[in-house]
Short mmCIF file of C-alpha atoms and ligand atoms in Angstrom, two decimals:
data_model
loop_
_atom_site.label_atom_id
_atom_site.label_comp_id
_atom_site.label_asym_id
_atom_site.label_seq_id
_atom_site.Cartn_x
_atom_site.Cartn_y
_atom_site.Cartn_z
CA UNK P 1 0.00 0.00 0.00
CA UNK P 2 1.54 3.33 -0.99
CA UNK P 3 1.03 5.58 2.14
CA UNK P 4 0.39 9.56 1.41
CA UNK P 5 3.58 11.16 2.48
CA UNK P 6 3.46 14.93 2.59
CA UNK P 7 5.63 17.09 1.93
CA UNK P 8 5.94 20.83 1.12
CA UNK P 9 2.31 21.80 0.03
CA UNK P 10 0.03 18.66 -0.40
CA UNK P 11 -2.11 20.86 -2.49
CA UNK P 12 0.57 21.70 -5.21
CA UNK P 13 0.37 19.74 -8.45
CA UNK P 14 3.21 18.46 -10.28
CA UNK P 15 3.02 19.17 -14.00
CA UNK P 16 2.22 16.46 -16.85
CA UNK P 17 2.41 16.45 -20.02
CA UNK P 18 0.05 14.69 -22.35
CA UNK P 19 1.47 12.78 -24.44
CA UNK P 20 -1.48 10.24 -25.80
CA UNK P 21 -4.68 10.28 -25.92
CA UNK P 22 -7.09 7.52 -27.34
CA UNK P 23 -10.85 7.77 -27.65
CA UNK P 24 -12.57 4.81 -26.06
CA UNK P 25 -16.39 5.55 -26.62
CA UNK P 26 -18.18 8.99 -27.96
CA UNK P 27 -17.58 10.30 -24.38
CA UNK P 28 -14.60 8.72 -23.30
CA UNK P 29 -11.46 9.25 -23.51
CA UNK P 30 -7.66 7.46 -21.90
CA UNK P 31 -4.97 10.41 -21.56
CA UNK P 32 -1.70 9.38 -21.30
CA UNK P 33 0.47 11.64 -18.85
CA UNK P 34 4.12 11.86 -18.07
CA UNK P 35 5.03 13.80 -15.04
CA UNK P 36 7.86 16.53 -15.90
CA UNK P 37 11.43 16.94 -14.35
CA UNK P 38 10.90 13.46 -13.25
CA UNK P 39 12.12 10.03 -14.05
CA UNK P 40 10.82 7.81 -14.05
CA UNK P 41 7.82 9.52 -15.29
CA UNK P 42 4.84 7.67 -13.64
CA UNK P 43 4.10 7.35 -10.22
CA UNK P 44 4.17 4.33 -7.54
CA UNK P 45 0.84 3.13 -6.89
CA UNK P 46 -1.71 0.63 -6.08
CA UNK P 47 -3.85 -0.52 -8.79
CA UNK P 48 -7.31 0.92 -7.22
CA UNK P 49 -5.88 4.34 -6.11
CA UNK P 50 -6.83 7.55 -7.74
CA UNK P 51 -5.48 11.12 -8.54
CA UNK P 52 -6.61 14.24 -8.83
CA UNK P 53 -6.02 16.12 -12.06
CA UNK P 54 -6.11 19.87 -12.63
CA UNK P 55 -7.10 21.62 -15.88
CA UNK P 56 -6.03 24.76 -15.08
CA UNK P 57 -8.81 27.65 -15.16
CA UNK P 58 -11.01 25.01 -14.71
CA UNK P 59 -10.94 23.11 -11.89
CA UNK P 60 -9.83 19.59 -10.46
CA UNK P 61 -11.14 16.22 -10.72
CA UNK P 62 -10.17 12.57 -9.13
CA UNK P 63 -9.84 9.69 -11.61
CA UNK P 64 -8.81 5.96 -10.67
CA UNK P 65 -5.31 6.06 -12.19
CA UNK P 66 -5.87 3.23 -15.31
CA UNK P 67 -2.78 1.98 -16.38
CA UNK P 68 -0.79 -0.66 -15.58
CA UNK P 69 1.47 -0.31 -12.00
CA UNK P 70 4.02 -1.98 -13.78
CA UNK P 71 4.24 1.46 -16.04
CA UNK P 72 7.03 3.73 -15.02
CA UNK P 73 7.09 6.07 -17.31
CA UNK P 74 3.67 7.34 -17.46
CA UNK P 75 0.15 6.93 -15.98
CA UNK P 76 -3.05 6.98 -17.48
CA UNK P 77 -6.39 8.17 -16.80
CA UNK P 78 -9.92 6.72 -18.72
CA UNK P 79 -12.23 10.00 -18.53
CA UNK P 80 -15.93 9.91 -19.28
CA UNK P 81 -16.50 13.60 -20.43
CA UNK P 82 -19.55 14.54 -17.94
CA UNK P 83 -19.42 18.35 -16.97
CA UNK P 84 -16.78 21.60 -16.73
CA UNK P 85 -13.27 20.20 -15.73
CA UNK P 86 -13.52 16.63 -18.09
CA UNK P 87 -14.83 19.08 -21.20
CA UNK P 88 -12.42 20.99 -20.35
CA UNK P 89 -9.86 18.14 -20.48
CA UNK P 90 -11.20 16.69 -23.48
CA UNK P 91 -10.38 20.39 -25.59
CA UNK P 92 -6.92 19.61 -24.75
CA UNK P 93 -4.50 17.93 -27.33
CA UNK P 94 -0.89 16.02 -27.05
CA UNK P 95 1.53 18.49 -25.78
CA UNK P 96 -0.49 19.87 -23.53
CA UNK P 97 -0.21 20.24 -19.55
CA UNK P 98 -2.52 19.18 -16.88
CA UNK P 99 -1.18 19.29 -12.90
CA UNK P 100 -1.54 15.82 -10.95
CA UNK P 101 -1.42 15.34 -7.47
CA UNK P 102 -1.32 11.96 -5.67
CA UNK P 103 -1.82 8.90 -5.91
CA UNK P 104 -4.29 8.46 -3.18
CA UNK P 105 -6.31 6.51 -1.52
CA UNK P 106 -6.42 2.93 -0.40
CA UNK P 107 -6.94 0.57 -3.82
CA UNK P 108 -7.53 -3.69 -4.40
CA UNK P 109 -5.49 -5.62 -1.53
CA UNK P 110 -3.60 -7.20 -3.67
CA UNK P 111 -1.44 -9.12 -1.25
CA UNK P 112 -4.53 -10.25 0.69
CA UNK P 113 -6.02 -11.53 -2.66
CA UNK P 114 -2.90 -13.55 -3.69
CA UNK P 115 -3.45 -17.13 -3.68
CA UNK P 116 -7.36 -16.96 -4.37
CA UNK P 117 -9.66 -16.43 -7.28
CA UNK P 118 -10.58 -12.99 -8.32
CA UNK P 119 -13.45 -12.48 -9.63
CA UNK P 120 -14.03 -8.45 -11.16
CA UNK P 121 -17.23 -7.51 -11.95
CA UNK P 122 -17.04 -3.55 -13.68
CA UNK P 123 -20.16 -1.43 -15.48
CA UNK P 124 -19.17 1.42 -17.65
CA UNK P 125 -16.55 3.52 -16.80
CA UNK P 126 -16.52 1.91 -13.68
CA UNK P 127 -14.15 -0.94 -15.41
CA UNK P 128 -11.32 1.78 -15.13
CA UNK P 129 -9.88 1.38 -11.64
CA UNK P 130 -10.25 -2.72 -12.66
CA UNK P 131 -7.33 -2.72 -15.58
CA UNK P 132 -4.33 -2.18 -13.60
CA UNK P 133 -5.75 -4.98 -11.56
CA UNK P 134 -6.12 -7.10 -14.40
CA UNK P 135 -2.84 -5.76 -15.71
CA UNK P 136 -1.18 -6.64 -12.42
CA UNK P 137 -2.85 -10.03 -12.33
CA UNK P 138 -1.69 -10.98 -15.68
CA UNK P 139 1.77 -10.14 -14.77
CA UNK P 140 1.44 -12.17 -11.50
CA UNK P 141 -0.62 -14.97 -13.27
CA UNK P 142 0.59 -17.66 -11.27
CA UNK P 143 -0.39 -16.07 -7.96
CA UNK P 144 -3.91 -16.15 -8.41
CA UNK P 145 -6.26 -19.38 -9.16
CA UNK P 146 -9.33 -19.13 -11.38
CA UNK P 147 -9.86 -15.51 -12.78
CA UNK P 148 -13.02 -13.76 -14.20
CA UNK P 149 -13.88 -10.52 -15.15
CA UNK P 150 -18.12 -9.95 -16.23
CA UNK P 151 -18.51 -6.62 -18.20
CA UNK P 152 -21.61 -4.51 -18.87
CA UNK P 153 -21.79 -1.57 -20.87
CA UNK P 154 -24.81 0.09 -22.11
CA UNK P 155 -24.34 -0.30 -25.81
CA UNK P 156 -21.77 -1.94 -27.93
CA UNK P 157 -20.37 1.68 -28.60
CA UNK P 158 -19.74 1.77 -25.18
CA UNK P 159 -17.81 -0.92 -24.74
CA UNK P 160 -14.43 0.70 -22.88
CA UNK P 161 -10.51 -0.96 -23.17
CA UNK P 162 -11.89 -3.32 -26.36
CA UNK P 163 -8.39 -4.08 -27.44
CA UNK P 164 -7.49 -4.52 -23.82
CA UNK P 165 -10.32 -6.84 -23.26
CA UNK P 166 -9.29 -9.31 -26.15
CA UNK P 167 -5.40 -9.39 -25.03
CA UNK P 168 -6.84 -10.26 -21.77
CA UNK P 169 -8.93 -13.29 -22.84
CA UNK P 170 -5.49 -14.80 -23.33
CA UNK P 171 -4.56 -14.91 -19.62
CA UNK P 172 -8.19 -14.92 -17.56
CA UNK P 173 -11.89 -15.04 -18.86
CA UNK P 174 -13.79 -12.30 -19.66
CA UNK P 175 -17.15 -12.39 -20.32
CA UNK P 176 -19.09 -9.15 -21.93
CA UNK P 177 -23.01 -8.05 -21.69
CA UNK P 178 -24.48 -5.17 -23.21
CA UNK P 179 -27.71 -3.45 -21.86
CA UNK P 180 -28.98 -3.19 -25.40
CA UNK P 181 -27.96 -5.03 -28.58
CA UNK P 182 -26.73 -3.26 -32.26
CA UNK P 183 -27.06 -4.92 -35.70
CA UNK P 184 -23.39 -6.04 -35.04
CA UNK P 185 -23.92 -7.85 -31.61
CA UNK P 186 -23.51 -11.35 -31.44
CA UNK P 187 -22.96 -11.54 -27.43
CA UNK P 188 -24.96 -11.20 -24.39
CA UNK P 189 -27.42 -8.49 -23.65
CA UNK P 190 -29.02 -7.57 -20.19
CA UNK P 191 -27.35 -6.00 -17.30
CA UNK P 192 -24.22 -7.39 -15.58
CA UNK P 193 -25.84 -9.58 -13.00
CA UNK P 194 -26.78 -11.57 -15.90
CA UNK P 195 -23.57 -13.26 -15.94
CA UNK P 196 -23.44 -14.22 -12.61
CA UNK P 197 -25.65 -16.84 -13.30
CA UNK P 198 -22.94 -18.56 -15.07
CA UNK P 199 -20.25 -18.09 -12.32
CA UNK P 200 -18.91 -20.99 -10.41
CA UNK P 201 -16.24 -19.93 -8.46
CA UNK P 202 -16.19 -21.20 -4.17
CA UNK P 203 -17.35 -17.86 -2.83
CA UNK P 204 -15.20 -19.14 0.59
CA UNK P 205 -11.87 -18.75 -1.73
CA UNK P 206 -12.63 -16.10 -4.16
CA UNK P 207 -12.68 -12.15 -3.87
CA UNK P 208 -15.23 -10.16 -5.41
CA UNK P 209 -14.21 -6.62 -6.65
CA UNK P 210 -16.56 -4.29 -8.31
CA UNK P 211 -16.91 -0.73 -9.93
CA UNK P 212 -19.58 0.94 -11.53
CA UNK P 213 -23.02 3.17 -10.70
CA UNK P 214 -24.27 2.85 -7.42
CA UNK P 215 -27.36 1.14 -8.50
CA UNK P 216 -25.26 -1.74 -10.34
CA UNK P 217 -23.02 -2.04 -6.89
CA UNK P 218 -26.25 -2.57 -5.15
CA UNK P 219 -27.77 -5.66 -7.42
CA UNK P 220 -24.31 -6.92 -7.56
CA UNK P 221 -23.39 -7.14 -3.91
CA UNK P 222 -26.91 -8.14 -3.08
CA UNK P 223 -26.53 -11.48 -5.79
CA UNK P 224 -22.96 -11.97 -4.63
CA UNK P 225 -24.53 -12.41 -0.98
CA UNK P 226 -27.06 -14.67 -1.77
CA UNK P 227 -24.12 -16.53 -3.89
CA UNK P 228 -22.52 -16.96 -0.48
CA UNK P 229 -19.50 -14.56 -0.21
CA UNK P 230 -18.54 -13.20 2.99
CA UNK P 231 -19.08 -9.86 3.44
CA UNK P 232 -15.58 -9.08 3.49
CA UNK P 233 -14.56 -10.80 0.08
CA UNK P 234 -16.86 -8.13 -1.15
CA UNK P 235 -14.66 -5.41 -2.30
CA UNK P 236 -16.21 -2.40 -4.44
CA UNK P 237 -14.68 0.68 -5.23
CA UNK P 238 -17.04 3.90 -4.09
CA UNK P 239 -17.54 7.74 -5.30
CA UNK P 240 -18.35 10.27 -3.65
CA UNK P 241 -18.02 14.14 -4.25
CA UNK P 242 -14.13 15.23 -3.38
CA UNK P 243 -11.98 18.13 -2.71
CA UNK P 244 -9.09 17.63 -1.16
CA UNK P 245 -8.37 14.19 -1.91
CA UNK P 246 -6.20 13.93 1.76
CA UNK P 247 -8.80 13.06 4.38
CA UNK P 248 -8.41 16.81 4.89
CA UNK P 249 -11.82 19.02 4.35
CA UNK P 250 -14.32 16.66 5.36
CA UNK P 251 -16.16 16.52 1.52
CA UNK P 252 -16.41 12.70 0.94
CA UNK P 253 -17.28 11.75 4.12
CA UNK P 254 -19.57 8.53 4.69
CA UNK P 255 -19.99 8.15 8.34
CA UNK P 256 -17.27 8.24 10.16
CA UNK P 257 -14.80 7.04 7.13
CA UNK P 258 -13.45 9.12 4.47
CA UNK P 259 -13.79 7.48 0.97
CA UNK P 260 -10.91 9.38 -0.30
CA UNK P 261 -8.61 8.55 2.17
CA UNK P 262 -10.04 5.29 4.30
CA UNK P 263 -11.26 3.91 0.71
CA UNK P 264 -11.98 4.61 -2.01
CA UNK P 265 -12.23 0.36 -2.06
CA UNK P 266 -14.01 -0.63 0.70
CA UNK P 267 -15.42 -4.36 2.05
CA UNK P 268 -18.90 -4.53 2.47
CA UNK P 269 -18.51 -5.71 6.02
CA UNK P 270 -16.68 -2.04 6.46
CA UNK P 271 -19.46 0.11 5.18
CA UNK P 272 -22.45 -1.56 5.72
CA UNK P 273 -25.02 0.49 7.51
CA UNK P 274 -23.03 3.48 6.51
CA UNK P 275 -24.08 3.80 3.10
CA UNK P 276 -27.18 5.14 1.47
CA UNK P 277 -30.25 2.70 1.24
CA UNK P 278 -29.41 1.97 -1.92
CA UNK P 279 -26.05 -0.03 -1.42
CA UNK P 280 -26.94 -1.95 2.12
CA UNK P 281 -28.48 -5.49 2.42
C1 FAD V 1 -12.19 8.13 -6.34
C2 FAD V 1 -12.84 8.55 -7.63
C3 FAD V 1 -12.41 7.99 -8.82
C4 FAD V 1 -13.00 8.38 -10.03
N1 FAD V 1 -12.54 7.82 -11.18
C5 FAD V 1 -13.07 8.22 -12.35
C6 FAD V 1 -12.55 7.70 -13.58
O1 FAD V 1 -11.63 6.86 -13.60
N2 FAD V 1 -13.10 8.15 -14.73
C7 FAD V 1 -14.12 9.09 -14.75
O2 FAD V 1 -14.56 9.47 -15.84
N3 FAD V 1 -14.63 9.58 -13.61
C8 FAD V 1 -14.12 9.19 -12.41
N4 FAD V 1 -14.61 9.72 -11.25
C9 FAD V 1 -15.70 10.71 -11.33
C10 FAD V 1 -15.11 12.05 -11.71
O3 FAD V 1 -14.33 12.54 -10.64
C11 FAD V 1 -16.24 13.04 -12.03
O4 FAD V 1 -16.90 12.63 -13.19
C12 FAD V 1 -15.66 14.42 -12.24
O5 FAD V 1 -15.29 14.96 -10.99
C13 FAD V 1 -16.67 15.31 -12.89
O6 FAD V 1 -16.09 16.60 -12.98
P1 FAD V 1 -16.70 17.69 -13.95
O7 FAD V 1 -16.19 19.03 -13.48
O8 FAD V 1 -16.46 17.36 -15.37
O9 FAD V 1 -18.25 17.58 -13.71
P2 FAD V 1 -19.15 18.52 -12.81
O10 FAD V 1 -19.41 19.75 -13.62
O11 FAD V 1 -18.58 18.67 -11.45
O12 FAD V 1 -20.44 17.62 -12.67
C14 FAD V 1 -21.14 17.06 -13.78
C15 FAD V 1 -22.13 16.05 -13.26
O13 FAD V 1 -21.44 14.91 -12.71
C16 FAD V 1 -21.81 14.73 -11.34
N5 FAD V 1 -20.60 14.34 -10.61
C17 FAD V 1 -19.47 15.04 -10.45
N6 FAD V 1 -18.58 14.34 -9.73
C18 FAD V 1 -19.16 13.18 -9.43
C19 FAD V 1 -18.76 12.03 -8.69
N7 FAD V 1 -17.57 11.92 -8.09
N8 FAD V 1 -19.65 11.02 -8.57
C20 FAD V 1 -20.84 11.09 -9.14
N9 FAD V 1 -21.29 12.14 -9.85
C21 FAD V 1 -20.46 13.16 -9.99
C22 FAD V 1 -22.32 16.08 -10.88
O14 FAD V 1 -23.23 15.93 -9.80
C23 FAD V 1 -23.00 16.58 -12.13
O15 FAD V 1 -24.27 16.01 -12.29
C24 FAD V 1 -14.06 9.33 -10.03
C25 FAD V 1 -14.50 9.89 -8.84
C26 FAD V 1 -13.91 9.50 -7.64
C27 FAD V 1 -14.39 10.10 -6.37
S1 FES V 2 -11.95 14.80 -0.27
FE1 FES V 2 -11.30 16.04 1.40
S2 FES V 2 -11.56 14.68 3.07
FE2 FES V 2 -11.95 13.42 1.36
#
């Protein structure tokens, strides 16, 4: 786990360059950053964690950091354009600077999960903070048993990392549902809890880790209960409004926990009763 160390001014960016950016969908985006003045030019971090990136005369905004943790030389963030800072980001071109700050958080426990199956269940966007997971996985194969990763996305245009996710059929299965079907869909449609059906992994040795909307979390954690996984093999990764990103100013608070700081992956056995109606047995 990479620990926030401060030093000097926690709220002072460093600069990045972009120096790639790849459309994923009509509204999202992966930019490729390299940190200046610094080599290597990525950061250390947990697949899981998240950083906050600044488009300056704009504003800030936390994204799960997407790449793989075995990247030293850059990082990458998967951004779904949705208001003022991600337009903003999405007017900028190669070349161009953005300010990072972090990593932060607490992401996957990736040591705890060593030796079991994994089992990632991701719904939109929400499949960003899973690829350095899967990246790190892949590089670790023989760490981890049986390995499956269900995918729902709203259309087949929607359908984020879809090089990614046929390199990665190679090393663990991935299975792929679409809300609703196009003329060129030949797979599964229906929401992701569709393909839990099919799972048969022991719930007793497998970890369950999830992103995606709220509402997905809910039907997903609520099947993977009555599938028999212990509360705390239910990991999912949680958003909440942020400012400071530190545990400092109190924004993201759920309870007594921040999610930016105490999460933003959290068991169910830690946060139950804590969250909305919507996400609790
Ligand atoms: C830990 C963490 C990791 C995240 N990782 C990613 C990621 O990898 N990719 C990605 O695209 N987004 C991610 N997000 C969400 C992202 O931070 C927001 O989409 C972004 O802040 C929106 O900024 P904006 O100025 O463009 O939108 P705004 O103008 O601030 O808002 C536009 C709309 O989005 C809603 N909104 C803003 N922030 C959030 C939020 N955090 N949760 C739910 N609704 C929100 C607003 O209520 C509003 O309706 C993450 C959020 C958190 C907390
Ligand atoms: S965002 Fe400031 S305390 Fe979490």
């Amino acid at each position: 786990m990479n620990e926030l160390v401060v030093k000097g001014n926690p709220y002072l960016p460093s600069l990045a360059r972009i120096v790639r950016v790849r459309d994923e969908t009509p509204d999202t985006r992966t930019f490729r950053l390299e940190l200046e003045g610094r080599k290597p030019r990525g950061l250390n971090f947990t697949p899981g964690q998240f950083v906050e990136v600044s488009v300056f005369g704009y504003g800030e905004a936390p994204f799960s950091i997407s790449s793989s943790p075995l990247e030293e030389d850059f990082i990458e963030v998967t951004v779904r354009r949705v208001g003022n800072v991600t337009r903003a980001l999405f007017r900028l071109r190669d070349g161009s600077f953005v300010g990072v700050r972090g990593p932060f958080g607490r992401g996957w426990p990736v040591e705890e999960m060593s030796g079991e199956n994994v089992l990632m269940i991701g719904g939109g966007i929400g499949i960003a903070p899973l690829r350095p997971l899967v990246e790190y996985i892949i590089a670790n194969r023989e760490s981890f048993g049986d390995v499956v990763l269900l995918y729902g996305a709203r259309t087949p245009k929607d359908i984020v990392y879809k090089e990614e996710l046929e390199k990665w059929r190679e090393y663990i299965d991935v299975r792929i549902t679409v809300d609703v079907g196009d003329e060129t869909w030949r797979g599964r449609t229906g929401v992701v809890t569709v393909l839990l059906d099919d799972v048969e992994l022991d719930p007793r040795k497998t970890y369950s880790v999830q992103c995606g909307p709220p509402i997905m979390i809910y039907f997903v954690t609520r099947r993977l209960v009555e599938m028999g996984f212990p509360d705390e093999r239910i990991l999912f990764s949680l958003e909440r409004l942020m400012k400071c990103g530190m545990g400092f100013c109190g924004h993201c608070m759920i309870g007594g926990k921040f999610v930016c700081k105490d999460g933003p992956v959290f068991s169910y056995d830690e946060v139950k009763g804590l969250l909305e109606p919507a996400v609790t047995r």
